[in-house]
Coordinates of C-alpha atoms and ligand atoms in Angstrom, one line a residue:
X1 CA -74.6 -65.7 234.3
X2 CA -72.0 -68.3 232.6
X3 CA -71.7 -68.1 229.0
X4 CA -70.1 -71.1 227.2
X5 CA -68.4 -70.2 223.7
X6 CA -67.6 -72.8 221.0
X7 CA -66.1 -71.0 217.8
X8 CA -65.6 -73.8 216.0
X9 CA -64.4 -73.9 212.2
X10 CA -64.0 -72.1 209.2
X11 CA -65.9 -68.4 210.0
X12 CA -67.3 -70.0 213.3
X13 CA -64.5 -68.1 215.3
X14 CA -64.6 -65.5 213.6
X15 CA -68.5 -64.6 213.6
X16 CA -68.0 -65.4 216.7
X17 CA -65.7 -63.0 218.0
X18 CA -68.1 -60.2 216.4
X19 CA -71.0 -62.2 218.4
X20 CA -69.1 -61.7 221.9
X21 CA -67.9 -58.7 221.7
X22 CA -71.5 -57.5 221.6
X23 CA -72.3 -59.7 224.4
X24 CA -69.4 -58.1 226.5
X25 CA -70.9 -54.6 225.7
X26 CA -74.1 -55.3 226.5
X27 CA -74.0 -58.3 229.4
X28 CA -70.3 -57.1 231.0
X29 CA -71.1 -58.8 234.1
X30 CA -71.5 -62.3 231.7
X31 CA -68.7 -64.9 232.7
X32 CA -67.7 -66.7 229.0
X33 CA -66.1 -69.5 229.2
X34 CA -64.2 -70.5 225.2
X35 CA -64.3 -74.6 225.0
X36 CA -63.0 -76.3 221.4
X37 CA -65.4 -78.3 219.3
X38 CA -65.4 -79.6 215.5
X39 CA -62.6 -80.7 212.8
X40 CA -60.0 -78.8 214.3
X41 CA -60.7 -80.3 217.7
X42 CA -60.8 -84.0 216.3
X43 CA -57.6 -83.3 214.4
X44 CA -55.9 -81.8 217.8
X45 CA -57.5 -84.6 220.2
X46 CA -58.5 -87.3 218.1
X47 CA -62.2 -86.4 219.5
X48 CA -64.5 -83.5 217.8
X49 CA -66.4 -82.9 221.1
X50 CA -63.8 -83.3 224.0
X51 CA -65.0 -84.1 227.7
X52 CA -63.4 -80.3 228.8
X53 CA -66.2 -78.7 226.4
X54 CA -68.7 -80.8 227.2
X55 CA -68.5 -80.2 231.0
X56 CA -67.9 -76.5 230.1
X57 CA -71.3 -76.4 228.1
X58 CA -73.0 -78.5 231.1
X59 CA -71.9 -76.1 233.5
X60 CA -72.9 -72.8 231.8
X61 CA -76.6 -71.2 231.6
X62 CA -76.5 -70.6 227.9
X63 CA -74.1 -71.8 225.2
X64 CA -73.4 -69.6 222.2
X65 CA -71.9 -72.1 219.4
X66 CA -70.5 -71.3 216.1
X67 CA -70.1 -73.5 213.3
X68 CA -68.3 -76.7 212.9
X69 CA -67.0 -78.4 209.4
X70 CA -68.7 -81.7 209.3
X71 CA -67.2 -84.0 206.8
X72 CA -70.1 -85.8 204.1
X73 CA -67.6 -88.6 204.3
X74 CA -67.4 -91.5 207.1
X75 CA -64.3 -90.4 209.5
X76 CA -63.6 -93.3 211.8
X77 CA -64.6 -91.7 215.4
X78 CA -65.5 -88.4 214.6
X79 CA -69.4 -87.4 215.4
X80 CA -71.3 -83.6 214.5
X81 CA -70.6 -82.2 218.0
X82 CA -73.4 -80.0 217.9
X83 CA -75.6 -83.1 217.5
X84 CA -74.2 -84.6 220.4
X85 CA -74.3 -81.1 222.2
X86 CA -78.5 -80.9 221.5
X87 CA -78.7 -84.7 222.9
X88 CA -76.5 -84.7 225.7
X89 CA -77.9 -81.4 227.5
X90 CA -81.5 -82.8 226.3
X91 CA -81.7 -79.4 224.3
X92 CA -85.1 -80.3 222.3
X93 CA -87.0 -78.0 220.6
X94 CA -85.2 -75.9 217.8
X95 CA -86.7 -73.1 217.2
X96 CA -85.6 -70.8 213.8
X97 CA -87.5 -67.8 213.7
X98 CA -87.4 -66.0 210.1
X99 CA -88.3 -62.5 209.6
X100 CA -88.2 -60.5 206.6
X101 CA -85.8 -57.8 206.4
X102 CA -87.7 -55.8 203.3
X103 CA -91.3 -54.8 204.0
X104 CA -92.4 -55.9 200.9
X105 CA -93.5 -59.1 202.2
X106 CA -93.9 -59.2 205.7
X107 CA -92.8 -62.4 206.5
X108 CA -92.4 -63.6 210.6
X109 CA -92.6 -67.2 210.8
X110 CA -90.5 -69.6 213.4
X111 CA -90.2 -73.3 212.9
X112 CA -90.4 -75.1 215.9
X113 CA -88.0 -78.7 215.0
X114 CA -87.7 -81.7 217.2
X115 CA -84.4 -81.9 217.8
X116 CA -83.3 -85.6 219.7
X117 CA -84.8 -88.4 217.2
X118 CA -86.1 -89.1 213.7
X119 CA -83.3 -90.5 211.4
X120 CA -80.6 -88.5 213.0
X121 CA -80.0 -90.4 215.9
X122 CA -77.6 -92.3 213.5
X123 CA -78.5 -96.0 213.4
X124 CA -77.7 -96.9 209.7
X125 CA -76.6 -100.0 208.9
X126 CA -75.8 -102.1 205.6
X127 CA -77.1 -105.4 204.4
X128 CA -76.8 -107.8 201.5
X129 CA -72.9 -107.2 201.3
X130 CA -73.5 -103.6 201.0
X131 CA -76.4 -103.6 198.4
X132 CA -78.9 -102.3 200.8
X133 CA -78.8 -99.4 203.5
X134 CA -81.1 -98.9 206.0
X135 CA -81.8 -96.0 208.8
X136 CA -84.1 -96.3 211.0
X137 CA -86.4 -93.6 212.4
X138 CA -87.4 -93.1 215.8
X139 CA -90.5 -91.0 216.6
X140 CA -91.8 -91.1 220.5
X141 CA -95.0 -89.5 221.9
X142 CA -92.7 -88.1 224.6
X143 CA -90.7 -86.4 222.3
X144 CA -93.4 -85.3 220.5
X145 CA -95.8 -83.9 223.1
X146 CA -92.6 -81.7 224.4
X147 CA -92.2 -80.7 221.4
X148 CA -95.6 -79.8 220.3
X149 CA -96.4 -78.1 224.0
X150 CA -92.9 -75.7 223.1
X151 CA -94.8 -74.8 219.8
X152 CA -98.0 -73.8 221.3
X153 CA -96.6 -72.0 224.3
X154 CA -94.2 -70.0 221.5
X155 CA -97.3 -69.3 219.4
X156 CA -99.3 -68.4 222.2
X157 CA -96.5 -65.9 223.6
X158 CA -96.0 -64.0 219.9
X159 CA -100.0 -63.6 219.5
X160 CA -99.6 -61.7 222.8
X161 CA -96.1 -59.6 222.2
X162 CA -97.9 -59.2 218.6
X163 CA -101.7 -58.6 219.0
X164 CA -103.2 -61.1 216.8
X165 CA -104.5 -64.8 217.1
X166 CA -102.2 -67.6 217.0
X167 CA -101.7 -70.4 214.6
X168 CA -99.8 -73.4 214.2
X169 CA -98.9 -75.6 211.2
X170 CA -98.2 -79.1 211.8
X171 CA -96.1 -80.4 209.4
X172 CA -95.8 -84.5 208.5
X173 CA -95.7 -86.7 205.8
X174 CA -98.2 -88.9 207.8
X175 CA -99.5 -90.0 204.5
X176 CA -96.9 -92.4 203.6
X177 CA -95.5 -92.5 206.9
X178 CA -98.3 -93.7 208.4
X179 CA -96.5 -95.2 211.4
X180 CA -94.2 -92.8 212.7
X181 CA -95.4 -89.3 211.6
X182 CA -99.2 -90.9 212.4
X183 CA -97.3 -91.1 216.0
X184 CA -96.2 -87.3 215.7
X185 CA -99.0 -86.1 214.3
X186 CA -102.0 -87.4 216.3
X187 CA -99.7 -86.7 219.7
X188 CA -99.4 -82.9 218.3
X189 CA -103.2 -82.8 218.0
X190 CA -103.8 -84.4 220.8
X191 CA -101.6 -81.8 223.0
X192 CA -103.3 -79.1 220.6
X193 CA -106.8 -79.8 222.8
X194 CA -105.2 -77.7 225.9
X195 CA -104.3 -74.6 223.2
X196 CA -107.9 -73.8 222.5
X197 CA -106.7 -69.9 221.7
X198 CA -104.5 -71.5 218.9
X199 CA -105.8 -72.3 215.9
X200 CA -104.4 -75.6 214.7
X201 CA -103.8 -76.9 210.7
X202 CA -102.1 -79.8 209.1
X203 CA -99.9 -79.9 206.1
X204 CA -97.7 -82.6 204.5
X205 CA -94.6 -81.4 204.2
X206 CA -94.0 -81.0 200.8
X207 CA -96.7 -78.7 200.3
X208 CA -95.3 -76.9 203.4
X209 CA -92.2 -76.6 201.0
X210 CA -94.0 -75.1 198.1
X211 CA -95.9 -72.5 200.6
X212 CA -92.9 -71.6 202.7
X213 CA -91.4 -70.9 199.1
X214 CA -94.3 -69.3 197.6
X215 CA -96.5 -67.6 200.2
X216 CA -94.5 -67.4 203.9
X217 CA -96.7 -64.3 205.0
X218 CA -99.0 -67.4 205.5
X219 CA -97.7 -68.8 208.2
X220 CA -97.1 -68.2 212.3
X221 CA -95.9 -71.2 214.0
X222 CA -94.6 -74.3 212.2
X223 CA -94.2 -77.2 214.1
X224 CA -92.6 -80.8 212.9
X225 CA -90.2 -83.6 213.1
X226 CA -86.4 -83.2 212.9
X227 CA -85.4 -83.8 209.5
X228 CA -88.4 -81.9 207.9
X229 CA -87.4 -78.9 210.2
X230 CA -83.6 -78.6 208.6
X231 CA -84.6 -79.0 205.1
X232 CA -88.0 -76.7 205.6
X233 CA -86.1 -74.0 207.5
X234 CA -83.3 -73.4 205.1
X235 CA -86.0 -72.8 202.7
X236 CA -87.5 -70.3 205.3
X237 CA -84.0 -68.5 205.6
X238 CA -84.6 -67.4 201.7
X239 CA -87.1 -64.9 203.2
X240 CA -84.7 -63.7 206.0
X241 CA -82.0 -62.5 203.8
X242 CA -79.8 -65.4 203.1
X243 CA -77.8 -67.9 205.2
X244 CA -75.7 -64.4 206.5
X245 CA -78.3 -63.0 209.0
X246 CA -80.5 -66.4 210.2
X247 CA -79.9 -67.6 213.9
X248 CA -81.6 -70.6 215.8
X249 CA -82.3 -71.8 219.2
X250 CA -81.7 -75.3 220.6
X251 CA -83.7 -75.2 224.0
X252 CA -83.9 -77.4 227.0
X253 CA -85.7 -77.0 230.2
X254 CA -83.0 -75.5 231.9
X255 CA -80.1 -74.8 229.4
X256 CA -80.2 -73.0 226.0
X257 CA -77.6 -73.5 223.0
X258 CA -77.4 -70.5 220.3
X259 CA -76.4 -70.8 216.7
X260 CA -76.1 -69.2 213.4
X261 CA -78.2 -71.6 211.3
X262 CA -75.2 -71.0 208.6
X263 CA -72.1 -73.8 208.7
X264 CA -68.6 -73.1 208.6
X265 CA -68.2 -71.6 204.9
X266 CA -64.9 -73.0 204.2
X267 CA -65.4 -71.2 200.5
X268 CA -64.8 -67.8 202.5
X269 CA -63.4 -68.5 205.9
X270 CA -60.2 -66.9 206.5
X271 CA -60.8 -64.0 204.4
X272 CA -63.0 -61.5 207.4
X273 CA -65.9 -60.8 205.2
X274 CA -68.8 -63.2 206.5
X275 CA -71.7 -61.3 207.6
X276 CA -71.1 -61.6 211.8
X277 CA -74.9 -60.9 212.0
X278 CA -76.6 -64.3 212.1
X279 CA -74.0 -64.8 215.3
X280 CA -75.5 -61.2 216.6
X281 CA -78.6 -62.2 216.3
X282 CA -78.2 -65.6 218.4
X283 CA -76.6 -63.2 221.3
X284 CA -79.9 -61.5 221.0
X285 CA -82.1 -64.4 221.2
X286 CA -79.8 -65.3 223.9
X287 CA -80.2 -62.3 225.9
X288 CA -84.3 -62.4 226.0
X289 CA -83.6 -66.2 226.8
X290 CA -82.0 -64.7 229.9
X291 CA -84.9 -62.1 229.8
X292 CA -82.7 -59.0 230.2
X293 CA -85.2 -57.7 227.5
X294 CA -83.9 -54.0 227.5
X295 CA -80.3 -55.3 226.2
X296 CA -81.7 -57.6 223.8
X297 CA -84.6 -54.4 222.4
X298 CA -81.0 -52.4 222.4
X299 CA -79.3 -55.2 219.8
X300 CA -82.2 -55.9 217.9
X301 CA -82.5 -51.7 216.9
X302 CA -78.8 -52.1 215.9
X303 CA -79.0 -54.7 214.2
X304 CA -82.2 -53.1 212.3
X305 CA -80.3 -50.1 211.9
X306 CA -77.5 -51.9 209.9
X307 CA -79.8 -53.6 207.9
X308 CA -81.9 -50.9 206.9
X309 CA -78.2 -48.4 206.4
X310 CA -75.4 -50.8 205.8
X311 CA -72.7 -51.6 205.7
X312 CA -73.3 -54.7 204.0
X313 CA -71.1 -57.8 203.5
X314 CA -70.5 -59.4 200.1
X315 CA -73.7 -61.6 201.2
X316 CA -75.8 -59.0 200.7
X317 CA -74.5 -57.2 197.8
X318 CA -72.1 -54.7 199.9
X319 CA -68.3 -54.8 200.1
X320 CA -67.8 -54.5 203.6
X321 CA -65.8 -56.8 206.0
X322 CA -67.1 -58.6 209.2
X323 CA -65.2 -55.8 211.4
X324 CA -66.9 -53.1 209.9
X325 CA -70.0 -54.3 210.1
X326 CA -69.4 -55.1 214.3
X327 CA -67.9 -51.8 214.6
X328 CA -71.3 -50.6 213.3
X329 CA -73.8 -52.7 215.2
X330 CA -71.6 -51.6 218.6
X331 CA -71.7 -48.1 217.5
X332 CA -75.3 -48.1 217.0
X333 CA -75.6 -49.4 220.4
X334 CA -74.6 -46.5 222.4
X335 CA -75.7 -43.7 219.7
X336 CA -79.4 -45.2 219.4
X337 CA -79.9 -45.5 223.6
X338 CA -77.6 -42.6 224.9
Ligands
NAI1 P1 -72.5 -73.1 204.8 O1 -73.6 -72.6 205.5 O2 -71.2 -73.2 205.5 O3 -72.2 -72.3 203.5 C1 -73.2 -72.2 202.4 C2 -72.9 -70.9 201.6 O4 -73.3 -69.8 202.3 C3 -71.5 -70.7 201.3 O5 -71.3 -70.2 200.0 C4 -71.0 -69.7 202.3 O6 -69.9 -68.9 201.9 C5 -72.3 -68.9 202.5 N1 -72.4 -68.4 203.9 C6 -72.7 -69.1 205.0 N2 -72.6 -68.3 206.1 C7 -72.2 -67.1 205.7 C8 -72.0 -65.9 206.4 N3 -72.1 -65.7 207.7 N4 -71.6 -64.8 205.6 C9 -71.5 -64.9 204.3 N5 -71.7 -66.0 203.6 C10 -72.1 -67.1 204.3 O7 -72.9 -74.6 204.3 P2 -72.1 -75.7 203.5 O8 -71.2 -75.1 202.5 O9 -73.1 -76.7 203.1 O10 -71.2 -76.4 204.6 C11 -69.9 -76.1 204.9 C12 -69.4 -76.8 206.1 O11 -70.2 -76.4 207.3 C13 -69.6 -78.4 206.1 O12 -68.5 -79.0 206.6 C14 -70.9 -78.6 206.9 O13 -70.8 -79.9 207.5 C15 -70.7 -77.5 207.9 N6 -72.1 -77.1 208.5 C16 -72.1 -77.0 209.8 C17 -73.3 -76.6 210.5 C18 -73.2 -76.4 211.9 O14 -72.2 -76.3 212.5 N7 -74.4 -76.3 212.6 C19 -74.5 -76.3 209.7 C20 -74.3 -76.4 208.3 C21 -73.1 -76.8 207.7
MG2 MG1 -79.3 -77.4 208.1

């Protein structure tokens, strides 16, 4: 099993390092491979995904990836690797489960995002001497049925694992986007007809908003366009505890990249106290990826442990530093099992 590692910026190596030594202890046999991505990269080699990490990630089964500062500015050259990363290896469903860590409200919802088109494959342009900008957005029914068939296999695997019925929310804006959300959303229907165990319900996204806010118990399976997916699953992430302890899935037919859903956090980076446990969390998802399930049951207990017990990072109210926190999760690992 090859493991490609991209640190990254800011706390990416850091939560990072937390992230593989629990991969070492529980996967020793796991081959990692560290490649460079991000600012740092672009500033070293003029380039912020160089053609070394980009045949590293290629060559490896699963990629786990940190975070990477993106500047808001234009930089001549410089392009988000990891959006190049979920294009180039075809990675195109992003799936960012959400669970709730009090059990007050028993939130378990995971949006499914399309992750290759909509208005992020970048073609923005100006006209009228810079008086007018225009992106465009591409929606494709291939993109769309692979996207919605990812969503209803996922839904349809929880309602087993969880021992209920399965339901998915698609979300669009088909209303005013007649066009291209009328694309996404009638393909999504139309794949819905070979799901006839999953029950199937439309929302426009801005009420999706306001119920992911209000009432997320409500929900099972989201599935929707890129865009709508980043902005609607930082809103989910409210319900998992904060930024600290969310991780996501970019997924492919035959490759698989992990990430904290978090960025770089330049306002704390350098300092050891981000929470490492979004980054655990992706080496679980990455391990039942790999389906060595007994690992991945081992990590998930840890990592409930620590969040039932502590210690807690400054994130969540506690004053203790990433290392602690590791030491604890790897601790918990032998003492819970052995
Ligand atoms: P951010 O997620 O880096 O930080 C937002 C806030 O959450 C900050 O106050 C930060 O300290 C806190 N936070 C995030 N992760 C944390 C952790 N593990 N433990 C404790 N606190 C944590 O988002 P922001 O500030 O909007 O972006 C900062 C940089 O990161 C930008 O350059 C942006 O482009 C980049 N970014 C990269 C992403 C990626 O690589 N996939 C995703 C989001 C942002
Ligand atoms: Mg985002």
């Amino acid at each position: 099993m090859r493991i490609c590692v991209i640190p990254g910026d800011g706390i990416g190596p850091e939560v990072i390092g937390a992230a593989v030594r629990v991969l070492c202890a529980l996967a020793p046999d796991a081959l990692i491979t560290e490649a460079e991505a991000g600012w740092g990269a672009f500033e070293r080699h003029g380039v912020a995904l160089p053609a070394a990490t980009l045949a590293a990630a290629r060559a490896a089964d699963a990629i786990l990836f940190g975070a990477v500062a993106s500047p808001s500015h234009p930089v001549s050259g410089y392009r988000s690797p990891v959006v190049q990363l979920r294009r180039d290896l075809d990675l195109y469903a992003n799936i960012r489960p959400v669970s709730a860590i009090s059990l007050e409200r028993p939130v378990d919802l995971v949006i499914v995002r399309e992750n290759t088109e909509d208005l992020y494959i970048g073609r923005e342009r100006l006209e009228d001497d810079g008086a007018t900008a225009i992106a465009e957005r591409l929606i494709t029914r291939r993109a769309s049925a692979r996207i919605a068939r990812a969503a209803f296999d996922l839904a349809r695997r929880r309602a087993a694992d969880l021992g209920r019925p399965a339901r998915v929310t698609v979300v669009h804006k088909a209303n005013v986007l007649r066009v291209s959300d009328g694309l996404f959303r009638e393909t999504v229907l139309a794949a819905a007809r070979d799901y006839p165990d999953v029950a199937v319900e439309e929302m426009l996204v801005d009420v999706a908003a306001m119920r992911l806010a209000q009432m997320p118990e409500r929900f099972d399976v989201l599935v929707t366009t890129n865009m709508f997916g980043d902005i609607l699953s930082d809103v989910a992430c409210i319900h998992g505890g904060g930024l600290g302890l969310v991780a996501s899935a970019n997924m492919g037919d035959a490759q698989a990249l992990f990430e904290p859903v978090h960025g770089a956090a330049p306002d704390i980076a350098g300092q050891g106290t981000a929470n490492p446990l979004a980054a655990i969390t992706c080496v679980a998802m990455l391990l039942e990826w790999l389906d060595l399930r007994l690992p991945a049951a081992r990590l998930r207990a840890a990592i409930a442990g620590v969040l039932r017990d502590g210690p807690y990072t400054p994130d969540l109210g506690g004053a203790a530093n990433t290392f602690e926190v590791t030491e604890s999760v790897l601790a918990r690992l032998y003492t819970n099992f052995t």
